[in-house]
Every structure is written in structure tokens, then in C-alpha cells.
Amino acid sequence: MSADSFTVVGKPVVRQDGREKVTGAARFADDLRFPGMLSAVMVRIPAAHALIRSVDYSAINNDPALAAICDASDVPAAKTVGIVRKDQPVFCDKKVVTPGDVIAMLLGESEEELLRLRDQVRIEYELLPVLTDYCNALAPNEPLIHPEFGSNLIVHYPLRKGNVEQGFAESDHLLEQTYTTQRVEHAYIEPECVIAIPREGRKEIQIIGSIQNPFTARRIVADVLGWPLTHVRIQQAELGGSFGGKDDIMCLLSARASIAALKTGRPVKIRYRREESILESYKRHPYTMHYKAGFMQTGKLKAMKIDIIADGGAYASMSPFTTWRTVVQATGPYEIEHVWTDVRAVYSNNPYTGAMRGFGSPQPIFAQESLMDEIAVQLGMTPDEIRRINGFRAGSITASGQELAQHDVNLVTVLDTAVGQTAFAERWQENEQHIKPTWTPSCSLDNKDFIEPDQLLQKGIGLATSFRGCSLGAEGTDAAAAYLSLRPDGSASLLCGLAENGQGLRTTYCIIAAEILGIPVDSIEYLDFDTAYIADSGPTVASRSTLMGGGAVKNAAEIVRTQLEGTLRKRWNLATDRSFVFSSGLVALVDDPAKYISFLDLCALAHSTGVNLSAIGWYRGPRVHWDESVGQGPAYFTYVYGCQVAEVTVNIGTGEVHLDHITAVHDPGTIINLLGAQGQVYGGVTQGAGYALWEEITAPNGKIKELNFDEYLIPTSLDLGTITPLFVSGKETYGPWGAKSLGEPTLELTAAAIANAVRNAVGKRFFNLPLNLEEILLQRKLRPEDPNANQ
Amino acid sequence: MTVNFVLNGKAVSLVIAANRRLIDMLRDSLGLTGTKEGCGIGECGACTVLMNGEAVNSCLILAGQVEGAEIVTIEAIAKHGTLHPVQENFLQYGAVQCGFCTPGMVLSTYALLQTNPQPSEHEIAAAISGNLCRCTGYKQILEAVQKTVEEMNSAPSEHGRS
Ligand code: FES
Ligand code: FES
């Protein structure tokens, strides 16, 4: 099927769940209440690393406002949980390793009363040395965060290709730099909320919440309760944003709520306020990245050696997966003969880090794209030239030794599109030549007096490119299910095993089914997500939902369509080689369009003759594999490519960076919903801009400072200039009609493009995100613990 | 204490503790859960309602301040099952993703259009600058409001004037 022969695929389609959302009728978890429901309040201590000596509830035990207390002694089976490494206690009873840790939970009818009682719980604890400098986490004298693992190392991924030392020896030039990125918060506007309801006889638990990955939550709750999976039923409430952030934390909260619900026999709601959400939920990893590149005078990259250390914080969470993506993609979309990469994730007493949109890619992209620009500057080339020389093409071999084949390797296409659209090269060169102010980094006001007024505002343009492996890759089993059932009146019910995260999956899936069956999108009713009714399809992560879930939906719709075709063949006495077209609510013969039946009549016919019109569709990604010892293998079965160009104005007096324009060119394969795709770009770029310029969670002594939106600054409607999304639709073997990924690629490039634009504006390179005022003016961050903070 | 006010056109009298906020009155006492809480400190705008025609953060308003006021929440913006043009355009232009910020966004823009039927692009952006959205990057929201302004100015509707 060619792109223009689609009826609904690729068109702007209004969201299925939109009406409820604009009228306030949509039900998010905290909008639900149940008879007899109890509230919950967490008990913590203000310490990042401490041994718990004793917990004394005697002052509150007999208080009428208290319905029950839950702590570690109430956990029936698994006391610790974790998606990869089971290192996170449901309730802490021996020690805490981060201030978000929970020692106990108080239950009662009034949250206010519980807060009063919380102050009366007496906890004695002994402070332990706190490890916050994660780059030192593996040093011999540092405290061990989880001594049971023998070291602070969570994971180490090496990648070895060719002979890097020989590559350096053969290179004309060497360049070595260190880059760092900060810890950031997902900042979904809806804070966490979950409700657990004990079913009759307390043999089953029903959980409704703002849960990103219901099947993961089911497994964790079942582990904690020591129950079979079937007794744990997870339903998803409307999800108020996630971006990778409502995974581990929601599993943990689901487990706590379940324990309390079973203990009290009543529904229990845990809902977090913003402060608690930021305090306990995981963040995006800070990275420290050392890059050394060897390259020829021609611009050709010869060798690259990379050493990356990621701050996993207090718990392993998704670190083993996020950093694996890093090792695969750390060299960027460039062909390099000799590569030596080490990526390590380590424990510290900092807030723990896990999955966040981008997932181990925004950090190395910032480093590698900064480096590419520096190489270009050093060689007197433009940034697009250096990328054209080294960029992946069809048949290129990646750092892990994978040949890029079976899809359009569109790196150069997206690059050329972005460059052409923005007149990049000319403008970049013009800015480079534009006189740069002689500039002593300083915060002192009088320094501004020496800047000529016409030099105060400097314009810059910068770009970044990336490739990104689609779906889970060698991280895990990759398959998804979808259930579709046609009703006798021609309407349909649909449910996919990949959960909606607010990005519009339901609509995407309905479009796919509507296209196959030739019926209107709104005649398909998308069912509420419930783990009891649909097969485990893995998590909504890794931008895999359109590809995997869409593949499953398409398969289900095709099965049902085949059933309908069989019915019609029988009725019309047709040979099996006659085929049909399903369009506009009609089913006609391809070679005789005058012969047709309405979709509705065909459904009624099939129904009356006992034909099965329900199907479970299934989609399994092709197998990939990975040799962990050397980091070689076909990591992902396919890739997407993107290029973003940022245009900025830097006020060198104040250090303020204004974003004038971002052009985002992506190849997501076939686009299913144009409106949704554009929304992904706008949203992703905006989050990327926040990452580049403003957002940072600092944690002096392991304690988070920015606990609400007054201090944690995410972009507002006034902070960004225009954004232009452009799509290049490359051919692809996998997914529904070759639809791949978009959600994460949109975010991962923005900070790198902005950093390069700032360099182009002021003639100075910045190595540490975010590029906030102090970074631009002082080239360092002002921290309370900074001895020079007052200078 | 007893608080008397007009909620979505109807007189309401509520007995409530003095330390409760307007958002608690709406969500907990009156079951109007369309008003959302995202921060509780007046930074995110998810809790926006109209108070005497003005967009306010209901997390910052104490029960006592509501006495005698006229409050309008998201539940009353669509009339008789018909969406307000701004709601309709939020759908048409993809201004809704997760939808958690949406009620507040709709009310902020609704309030703007009541007082300024021909806002500039910047005025629209300024009107929603107190409403945080993490999903959309605001672009499709701004577009939806601009289209609404265009439509309402070419064919003024009931809604725009009420
Ligand atoms: S909840 Fe009121 S402004 Fe955020
Ligand atoms: S649509 Fe999700 S926060 Fe605005």
C-alpha cells in the first residue's frame, strides 16, 4: 500500500479521549473514590544514608484517627523489589539510602490527621557517611550503598571494535573533552496516585492508578504479596503524563497500597503531592562523559574512546537498560573504524535514576554532537559537512558491528532537509565570522559595561543529528498483543496490551484498525486497560508502542478481515484468488467494484452464520542479540534518524539564551496520526529545551532542593520561539506499514543542537548542561556548597 | 464555617472547615473533579477556575474568600452538551495530550476571551503562561486559541458573549 492510498493513516485525526479531557469528565486516579476508602501518609527520615535503630509508634497507636500502620513487618513475600535488581525495599527497616525512602505508612480517613500523627512517630537512626560524588563511587574508601552487592557498581558495558590505540596512532588529529549532564525530573503535571481495592474474601486485589506499565506493576505486586499473577488485577486510570516516570515508583506505590488494603480490608488510596512526588520518584541520570576522538585532516573519524559514568543514585532501577542504550549509541550516527567504549552505572546516595524519555541517549548525544562541532571548527569545516563525511548510509557498520540494512538509512536525508530548510551552512559561517566579544567570564555587573551594546545580543545556529534503535532491542523480549472484536452492527471494540501514556496510543491504534477494515475511526471503541483482559505486551517504553502495538492491532484487524472475506466468498461463491477492498464502510471486489456489500451488512451476515469476528493479534519483533563481553551484535532490529537545528539569541550581559526557532526533521517511518506526530515533536522539543537551559534537580548531601515548580523550572508558553516539525518517511520492513518511533527522538537532540547554537553565537564551548545563566557567565554552576558561590 | 456562593450558575451553601481551599471544596465536597491539583502552590495552573470572571488558582483560595463569589469550573464550559469553540478547537488542533492541564488551559483561555475577544499571539501566550503543560509544548494550544479567536470574530457565537 502506498502512502497516498491510505484513507485515515497519516491524516490528522482528533483524539478518541479528547472530549472527556476538555470537559473535565476524564477520570484520573485521584478523581476516583470508593466507599470506606482510606488515605495513606508516608513516614520518612530526613537523611540520605542512615541506619534505622528503632521505630516507636507508641504515641499514635491508640489514636482514633489511625486505622492501621504498615511497615516492613507487613510485607508478606518479597521485601525488596526492582525491575532488574531487587534492591529497593517496599518499606525500609534496616537503613535508608536516600531521603525519599519510606519507613512506614499510616492509614486513616483524614490525611490531615495522619500528617499530625506522622510527627509523633519516633525514629532513632544513626547517620552514615553520604556518597554524592558519583564519579568517585567505585573508589575503595567510599561507603557502600548496598553492601550485599559487594560494590557500588550497578553495571558495566564495554564495547570493543577494531584497535583504538592503532586508530589514534594513524589519526592526523586527536581531541579530548569531558562533558557532564545534570539530573532532571519528568515533571508530569499529574502527581502519582494509586488505589488498591481488596476483592471479596481478600483473595484478589484490584489496583487502579496512574500506572505507566500495568504488567510490570502486576508482577511486582504479585511478588510482594507472594500471589499468582491472576490474583492481581491492574487497571489504568487516565494517565496525566509519564515520560517514562510512572514505572518503578508506581509499582512500589501499588505494592504499598495493596499491602494496606489487604491488612485493613478497605480500599486504600495513595496520592502524592508535588513535593513528595519529586522527593521519591526517580530522575534522569546525570552523566560524566569523557570522549577522545582521532580524526583525519579530511574530517574522517578514525577512532573514538569513550568513558561514561552514570549516576544511578540509590537504586538500580532501569540503569542496566538505560546505560545499555548509551553504549550502543554513544558514538552517534557515525561510522568509526576503531571504538573503545566503557559505560558504567553506579550507586550513590543521590536520588535514584531510571527511565525517562530519551532513555540514555540525550546525554551522549550532547557530548558526541558537541565534539563533532569542535572537530568541524578545528578543521575549518561546517557542522553539516563533518556529519556528511562520517554519517551513516545504507550498509554502514555501527560501533557494535551491525550493518544497517532493510530500512532507509535516512541520516543524510534528514540532515540535508534540515540544513536546506534553515540555510544552515551560510548562517553558521556568517555567525562564526561575526566579531565575538572579548569576554571574561564574570557575574559582576560592571563587566557588562565593557560590552558594546551592539554586541550584547549574539545570534547563533547549531544542529545535532542522531540515530536511535527502535523498541527494546537486545534489552528484552519484544512482542505485543491486541484484541479486536466486531459487533453485529459493524462497530468494533479494541484493546492493545500496550498501555496509553497520554500520548495518544488509543487513537493511533483505532486508526490502524479503521484503515484495515475501511470503517470510520470513531466506530471503534477503545476499551479500558485491564491486565485481566489482555495479554502481557511488555512496557510502554522505548518508543515501541506504534511499532509493536500497532503491529499487533494490524494483525488482529487482518484476522477479522480475513474472516469477513471468507464469509463473503462463500456467500458470493467466489474463488479464493478474488480479493476485496474495504473502504468507506463498503466491501467491494477489487476487479469488479460494482459488486459490493456494506460493511454493516457483512458483519450482520457473518454474525448470523456463526463466524468468529473476534481476534487476538500478535506482533513479535525479529530476534536481535548482543555479546555483552565486547559489546558487539545487531542491537536493534531497526533505527530511526533525526536532525534538529536550533536558532538562538544569547544575551552575553545576562547569560540568557533565547530560543528563536527549532527545526526538527525526523524519519519515524510511516506516520499514523499526523496531529499526534506533530504533538510529539512540539512536546519533545520543549522538554529538550528545558533540559538544555533551565531544568536541574540538585541534591546537596543527597537531599533534593527543587521540590516544586517554584524552584524546578519547566518551560512555559512564553519560553520558546517557533518549532517546525518536518517528516521524512523512510521505508521500513517492520511495524504497521513501516511505522516506527518518534516520541524519544524528538527530545534527545534538542539540548545538543542548542549547545551548538550557543557556541556559534558566543564563540565559546560549554561542556556542562544546563546552559543556565551561571554556566554561560561563569562556566560553572553556583551551588550552595560551592566555596566560591559568593564571588 | 458556612460558605455561600454561586457555583456554575447555582447557589451553593457549604459547611466547611476554614482551612479548606477552594479546590478542596470543589473536588472533595462537591465532587467536581475536573479541577486538578498539580502543585498546590499556585505554580502550575491545573487548578484554574473562574472567580467573578477572573481565572484564579483554586489551590490558593481559602474557603472564606469564596463567600459571595461567583465560581465557574470546567464542568460548566460546555453548554447543553455542546462544546465551547475553544474546547472544540483544542480537539481539532491537537492541543490535548494527557489532558491533565487541559481544564486549566481551557479556563485560562476562556477568561481571556471574555475580556479580550481579539488577543494577539503574545497575549494568548501570556494568558496561559501560568498553566504548565509537559506534553504539548504549548504550540497546538496556542494554535487552537488563535483559531477560536478568528472564528469568533468572523461569526460571533452565543458562547463568546455569555
Ligand atoms: S495546583 Fe494550583 S496552581 Fe498548581
Ligand atoms: S496535555 Fe499533558 S500536561 Fe498538558
Short mmCIF file of N, CA and C and ligand atoms in Angstrom, two decimals, chain A residues 708-709, chain B residues 21 23 36-48 57-60 130, ligand 1:
data_model
loop_
_atom_site.label_atom_id
_atom_site.label_comp_id
_atom_site.label_asym_id
_atom_site.label_seq_id
_atom_site.Cartn_x
_atom_site.Cartn_y
_atom_site.Cartn_z
N ASN A 708 9.37 21.69 44.12
CA ASN A 708 8.11 22.07 43.49
C ASN A 708 8.43 22.98 42.31
N PHE A 709 7.38 23.37 41.59
CA PHE A 709 7.59 24.14 40.36
C PHE A 709 8.02 25.59 40.60
N ARG B 21 -9.34 24.72 51.12
CA ARG B 21 -9.15 25.61 49.97
C ARG B 21 -10.30 25.43 49.00
N ILE B 23 -10.18 24.52 46.00
CA ILE B 23 -10.02 23.27 45.24
C ILE B 23 -10.55 22.07 46.05
N LYS B 36 -8.02 20.20 38.65
CA LYS B 36 -6.92 19.31 39.04
C LYS B 36 -5.92 20.00 39.96
N GLU B 37 -5.20 19.18 40.72
CA GLU B 37 -4.13 19.73 41.55
C GLU B 37 -2.78 19.21 41.07
N GLY B 38 -1.91 20.13 40.65
CA GLY B 38 -0.60 19.70 40.16
C GLY B 38 0.55 20.14 41.05
N CYS B 39 0.34 21.20 41.85
CA CYS B 39 1.46 21.68 42.66
C CYS B 39 1.02 22.18 44.03
N GLY B 40 -0.19 22.72 44.12
CA GLY B 40 -0.68 23.20 45.40
C GLY B 40 -0.08 24.51 45.86
N ILE B 41 0.74 25.13 45.02
CA ILE B 41 1.37 26.39 45.45
C ILE B 41 1.20 27.51 44.42
N GLY B 42 0.26 27.34 43.53
CA GLY B 42 -0.01 28.43 42.59
C GLY B 42 0.96 28.53 41.43
N GLU B 43 1.68 27.43 41.11
CA GLU B 43 2.67 27.49 40.04
C GLU B 43 2.24 26.81 38.75
N CYS B 44 1.29 25.86 38.81
CA CYS B 44 1.06 25.05 37.61
C CYS B 44 -0.23 25.38 36.88
N GLY B 45 -1.19 25.97 37.55
CA GLY B 45 -2.43 26.36 36.88
C GLY B 45 -3.41 25.23 36.60
N ALA B 46 -3.10 24.00 37.01
CA ALA B 46 -4.02 22.89 36.76
C ALA B 46 -5.34 23.09 37.50
N CYS B 47 -5.30 23.88 38.56
CA CYS B 47 -6.48 24.07 39.41
C CYS B 47 -7.26 25.33 39.04
N THR B 48 -6.98 25.89 37.87
CA THR B 48 -7.62 27.15 37.48
C THR B 48 -9.14 27.05 37.43
N ASN B 57 -6.10 30.56 40.67
CA ASN B 57 -5.65 29.24 41.11
C ASN B 57 -6.44 28.84 42.34
N SER B 58 -7.28 27.83 42.20
CA SER B 58 -8.16 27.49 43.32
C SER B 58 -7.40 26.86 44.48
N CYS B 59 -6.13 26.51 44.27
CA CYS B 59 -5.34 25.98 45.39
C CYS B 59 -4.87 27.09 46.31
N LEU B 60 -5.02 28.34 45.88
CA LEU B 60 -4.55 29.45 46.69
C LEU B 60 -5.70 30.22 47.34
N GLY B 130 0.77 30.89 33.07
CA GLY B 130 0.70 30.32 34.42
C GLY B 130 0.16 28.90 34.42
S1 FES C 1 -2.41 23.22 41.86
FE1 FES C 1 -2.97 25.27 41.95
S2 FES C 1 -1.50 26.19 40.72
FE2 FES C 1 -0.82 24.16 40.78
#
